[in-house]
CSV table of C-alpha atoms in Angstrom, one decimal:
chain,number,residue,atom,x,y,z
G,10,MET,CA,2.9,18.2,3.0
G,11,GLN,CA,-0.7,17.2,3.3
G,12,THR,CA,-2.0,19.8,1.2
G,13,LYS,CA,0.7,18.7,-1.3
G,14,LEU,CA,-0.4,15.2,-1.4
G,15,SER,CA,-3.5,13.7,-3.5
G,16,ILE,CA,-4.8,10.5,-4.3
G,17,ARG,CA,-6.7,10.0,-7.8
G,18,PRO,CA,-8.3,7.2,-8.8
G,19,LEU,CA,-6.8,5.1,-11.4
G,20,THR,CA,-7.2,5.6,-15.5
G,21,GLU,CA,-6.6,4.3,-18.3
G,22,LEU,CA,-3.7,7.0,-18.8
G,23,HIS,CA,-1.8,5.7,-15.8
G,24,LYS,CA,-0.7,2.0,-17.6
G,25,PRO,CA,2.8,3.6,-18.6
G,26,LEU,CA,3.3,5.1,-15.2
G,27,LEU,CA,2.5,1.5,-13.6
G,28,VAL,CA,4.9,-0.3,-16.5
G,29,LYS,CA,7.7,1.9,-15.2
G,30,TRP,CA,7.5,1.8,-11.7
G,31,LEU,CA,6.7,-1.8,-11.6
G,32,SER,CA,9.8,-2.4,-13.6
G,33,ASP,CA,11.8,-0.2,-11.3
G,34,PRO,CA,13.7,-3.1,-9.0
G,35,GLU,CA,13.8,-0.6,-6.0
G,36,VAL,CA,10.3,-1.1,-6.3
G,37,LEU,CA,9.8,-4.6,-6.9
G,38,GLN,CA,12.1,-5.2,-4.4
G,39,PHE,CA,9.1,-5.4,-1.7
G,40,TYR,CA,6.1,-5.0,-3.7
G,41,ALA,CA,6.2,-7.7,-6.3
G,42,GLY,CA,9.9,-9.3,-6.7
G,43,ARG,CA,12.2,-8.1,-9.1
G,44,ASP,CA,12.0,-11.5,-10.7
G,45,LYS,CA,8.8,-10.4,-11.9
G,46,PRO,CA,9.0,-7.2,-13.7
G,47,PHE,CA,5.8,-6.2,-15.1
G,48,ASN,CA,4.7,-5.1,-18.8
G,49,ILE,CA,1.8,-3.9,-20.1
G,50,ASN,CA,0.2,-6.9,-20.3
G,51,ILE,CA,0.8,-7.8,-16.5
G,52,VAL,CA,-0.3,-4.4,-15.7
G,53,GLU,CA,-3.5,-4.5,-17.6
G,54,SER,CA,-4.4,-7.9,-16.1
G,55,GLU,CA,-3.2,-7.2,-12.6
G,56,PHE,CA,-4.7,-3.3,-12.0
G,57,TYR,CA,-7.2,-3.1,-15.0
G,58,THR,CA,-9.9,-5.7,-13.5
G,59,ASN,CA,-13.5,-5.3,-12.3
G,60,GLU,CA,-13.0,-6.1,-8.2
G,61,PRO,CA,-15.6,-4.3,-6.4
G,62,PHE,CA,-13.8,-4.8,-3.1
G,63,LEU,CA,-10.6,-2.9,-4.1
G,64,SER,CA,-9.9,1.1,-4.7
G,65,ARG,CA,-7.1,1.6,-6.4
G,66,ARG,CA,-5.7,5.2,-6.7
G,67,ILE,CA,-2.5,6.8,-8.2
G,68,ILE,CA,-0.9,9.2,-5.9
G,69,TYR,CA,0.2,12.9,-6.6
G,70,PHE,CA,2.5,15.2,-5.1
G,71,HIS,CA,1.3,18.4,-6.3
G,72,LYS,CA,0.3,17.8,-9.7
G,73,ALA,CA,2.7,15.0,-10.1
G,74,PRO,CA,2.2,11.4,-10.1
G,75,ILE,CA,4.6,9.5,-7.9
G,76,GLY,CA,3.1,6.2,-6.8
G,77,TYR,CA,0.2,3.6,-6.0
G,78,VAL,CA,-2.1,2.7,-3.5
G,79,GLN,CA,-4.9,0.4,-3.1
G,80,TYR,CA,-7.1,-0.3,-0.1
G,81,TYR,CA,-9.9,-3.1,0.5
G,82,PRO,CA,-12.0,-4.0,3.3
G,83,ILE,CA,-10.6,-7.0,4.7
G,84,ASN,CA,-13.1,-10.2,4.3
G,85,LYS,CA,-12.9,-13.5,3.0
G,86,THR,CA,-12.7,-12.7,-1.0
G,87,THR,CA,-10.0,-10.0,-0.2
G,88,SER,CA,-8.0,-11.4,2.5
G,89,ASN,CA,-6.0,-14.4,4.3
G,90,LEU,CA,-6.1,-12.5,7.3
G,91,THR,CA,-10.0,-12.2,8.3
G,92,ALA,CA,-9.5,-14.7,11.4
G,93,LEU,CA,-6.4,-12.4,12.8
G,94,VAL,CA,-7.7,-9.0,12.3
G,95,GLY,CA,-12.0,-9.2,12.7
G,96,LYS,CA,-14.9,-7.1,11.2
G,97,CYS,CA,-14.7,-3.6,10.1
G,98,ALA,CA,-10.6,-3.6,9.2
G,99,TYR,CA,-9.4,-2.3,6.1
G,100,GLY,CA,-6.1,-3.5,4.3
G,101,MET,CA,-3.8,-1.1,2.3
G,102,ASP,CA,-0.8,-1.6,0.0
G,103,GLN,CA,1.3,1.2,-1.5
G,104,PHE,CA,4.3,2.5,-3.1
G,105,ILE,CA,6.2,5.5,-4.2
G,106,GLY,CA,7.0,4.9,-7.7
G,107,GLU,CA,9.3,8.0,-8.5
G,108,ALA,CA,12.6,8.0,-7.0
G,109,ASP,CA,12.7,11.8,-6.4
G,110,TYR,CA,10.1,11.3,-4.3
G,111,ARG,CA,11.4,8.1,-1.6
G,112,ASN,CA,13.0,8.7,1.6
G,113,LYS,CA,10.9,12.2,2.2
G,114,GLY,CA,8.5,11.3,4.6
G,115,ILE,CA,5.9,11.4,2.0
G,116,GLY,CA,4.5,7.8,2.6
G,117,THR,CA,4.3,8.4,6.3
G,118,VAL,CA,1.9,11.1,5.1
G,119,LEU,CA,0.3,9.2,2.6
G,120,VAL,CA,-0.4,6.1,5.0
G,121,LYS,CA,-1.6,8.3,7.7
G,122,LYS,CA,-4.0,10.0,5.2
G,123,ILE,CA,-5.3,6.6,3.8
G,124,ALA,CA,-6.1,5.5,7.4
G,125,LYS,CA,-7.9,8.5,8.5
G,126,PHE,CA,-10.1,8.6,5.2
G,127,LEU,CA,-10.7,4.6,6.0
G,128,MET,CA,-11.8,5.4,9.6
G,129,GLU,CA,-13.8,8.2,9.0
G,130,GLU,CA,-15.4,7.6,5.8
G,131,GLN,CA,-15.5,3.7,5.6
G,132,ASP,CA,-16.1,3.3,9.2
G,133,ALA,CA,-13.2,0.9,9.5
G,134,HIS,CA,-12.5,0.1,13.0
G,135,LYS,CA,-8.5,-0.9,12.0
G,136,VAL,CA,-6.4,-0.3,9.3
G,137,ILE,CA,-3.8,-3.2,8.4
G,138,LEU,CA,-0.7,-4.0,7.2
G,139,ASP,CA,1.7,-6.7,6.1
G,140,PRO,CA,4.9,-5.6,5.1
G,141,GLN,CA,8.1,-8.2,4.6
G,142,VAL,CA,10.4,-8.5,7.9
G,143,GLU,CA,13.3,-7.7,5.6
G,144,ASN,CA,11.7,-4.0,4.5
G,145,GLU,CA,12.7,-2.0,7.5
G,146,ARG,CA,12.2,1.0,5.6
G,147,ALA,CA,8.4,0.5,5.2
G,148,VAL,CA,8.1,-0.8,8.7
G,149,ALA,CA,9.5,2.0,9.9
G,150,CYS,CA,7.7,4.7,7.6
G,151,TYR,CA,4.5,2.7,9.1
G,152,GLU,CA,5.5,3.2,12.9
G,153,LYS,CA,6.2,6.8,11.9
G,154,ALA,CA,2.6,7.2,10.7
G,155,GLY,CA,1.2,5.5,14.1
G,156,PHE,CA,1.0,1.5,13.0
G,157,LYS,CA,1.9,-1.0,15.7
G,158,ARG,CA,3.3,-4.5,14.9
G,159,VAL,CA,0.7,-6.7,16.5
G,160,LYS,CA,2.4,-10.3,15.0
G,161,LYS,CA,5.0,-11.8,13.1
G,162,LEU,CA,3.6,-13.7,10.5
G,163,LEU,CA,5.8,-16.5,9.6
G,164,ASP,CA,5.9,-17.5,5.8
G,165,HIS,CA,3.1,-15.2,4.8
G,166,GLU,CA,4.5,-14.5,1.1
G,167,PHE,CA,6.2,-15.9,-1.4
G,168,HIS,CA,8.4,-13.5,-2.7
G,169,GLU,CA,11.6,-13.9,-5.2
G,170,GLY,CA,11.5,-17.7,-5.0
G,171,LYS,CA,11.0,-18.3,-1.4
G,172,TYR,CA,8.5,-17.6,1.4
G,173,ARG,CA,9.0,-14.4,3.6
G,174,ASP,CA,7.8,-13.5,6.9
G,175,CYS,CA,5.6,-10.1,7.4
G,176,TRP,CA,4.3,-8.2,10.3
G,177,LEU,CA,0.9,-7.4,10.6
G,178,MET,CA,0.8,-4.0,11.8
G,179,GLU,CA,-2.2,-2.0,12.8
G,180,CYS,CA,-3.5,1.4,13.4
G,181,LYS,CA,-6.8,1.9,15.2
G,182,LYS,CA,-7.6,5.1,15.9
G,183,ILE,CA,-6.5,8.6,14.0
G,184,ASN,CA,-6.6,11.8,16.5
G,185,GLU,CA,-7.9,15.0,15.5
G,186,ASP,CA,-4.6,16.9,15.2
G,187,GLY,CA,-3.8,13.8,12.6
G,188,SER,CA,-1.5,11.7,15.0
G,189,ALA,CA,-2.6,8.2,15.3
G,190,LYS,CA,-3.1,5.8,18.3
C-alpha cells in the first residue's frame, strides 16, 4: 500500500476539497467540531496562511486526493506541549476526507510514513500526536503505526462546546523494515 500512497504540497486547487472534507460531520466530529463546518473563507484563513514552521500536504491514494496532513516542529510558536515533549520533536495532524478510503488501513500507513520521513529527513527524535480520548478509531490507528500513549492531557482541547481530554502519543523510532518502536 505504501507505493500507492503519496503526499503532495497543498495548492490553491485543493481549496474546494478542503471545503468538502471540512463540511463532513464525520471528519468534523474529531477534527474541528461539527458545530464549525468550514466554508471557502474559513479554509483560506486557516490553511492558506504563511506559517513557516507548518508543512501542509494533501494525501493521495493512487492519483486520487483523499485527505490532509500537516506536520511541524514542536516549539513555543507551534504547540503548548513543548515542556512535555522536549526538543527535536515534531507534531502532526491528519484526516482522511474521502469516506470510501476510511477504515482501510490507509491512516496507519500514512502516519507511519510521515513519522519515518520526519525522523530520517528532519532529524526528529520523536513524533507526537494528541487525539481526543473519545476518538478510539484514531487512537487504535496510531497504536498500529507504533505510537504509544504517554500521558492523558486533561481538558486539552476545546471542542464542540466543552473541553476534551486527549492522549499525548509518541513514536521514537522507525525500524529499517518500516515497523515502529
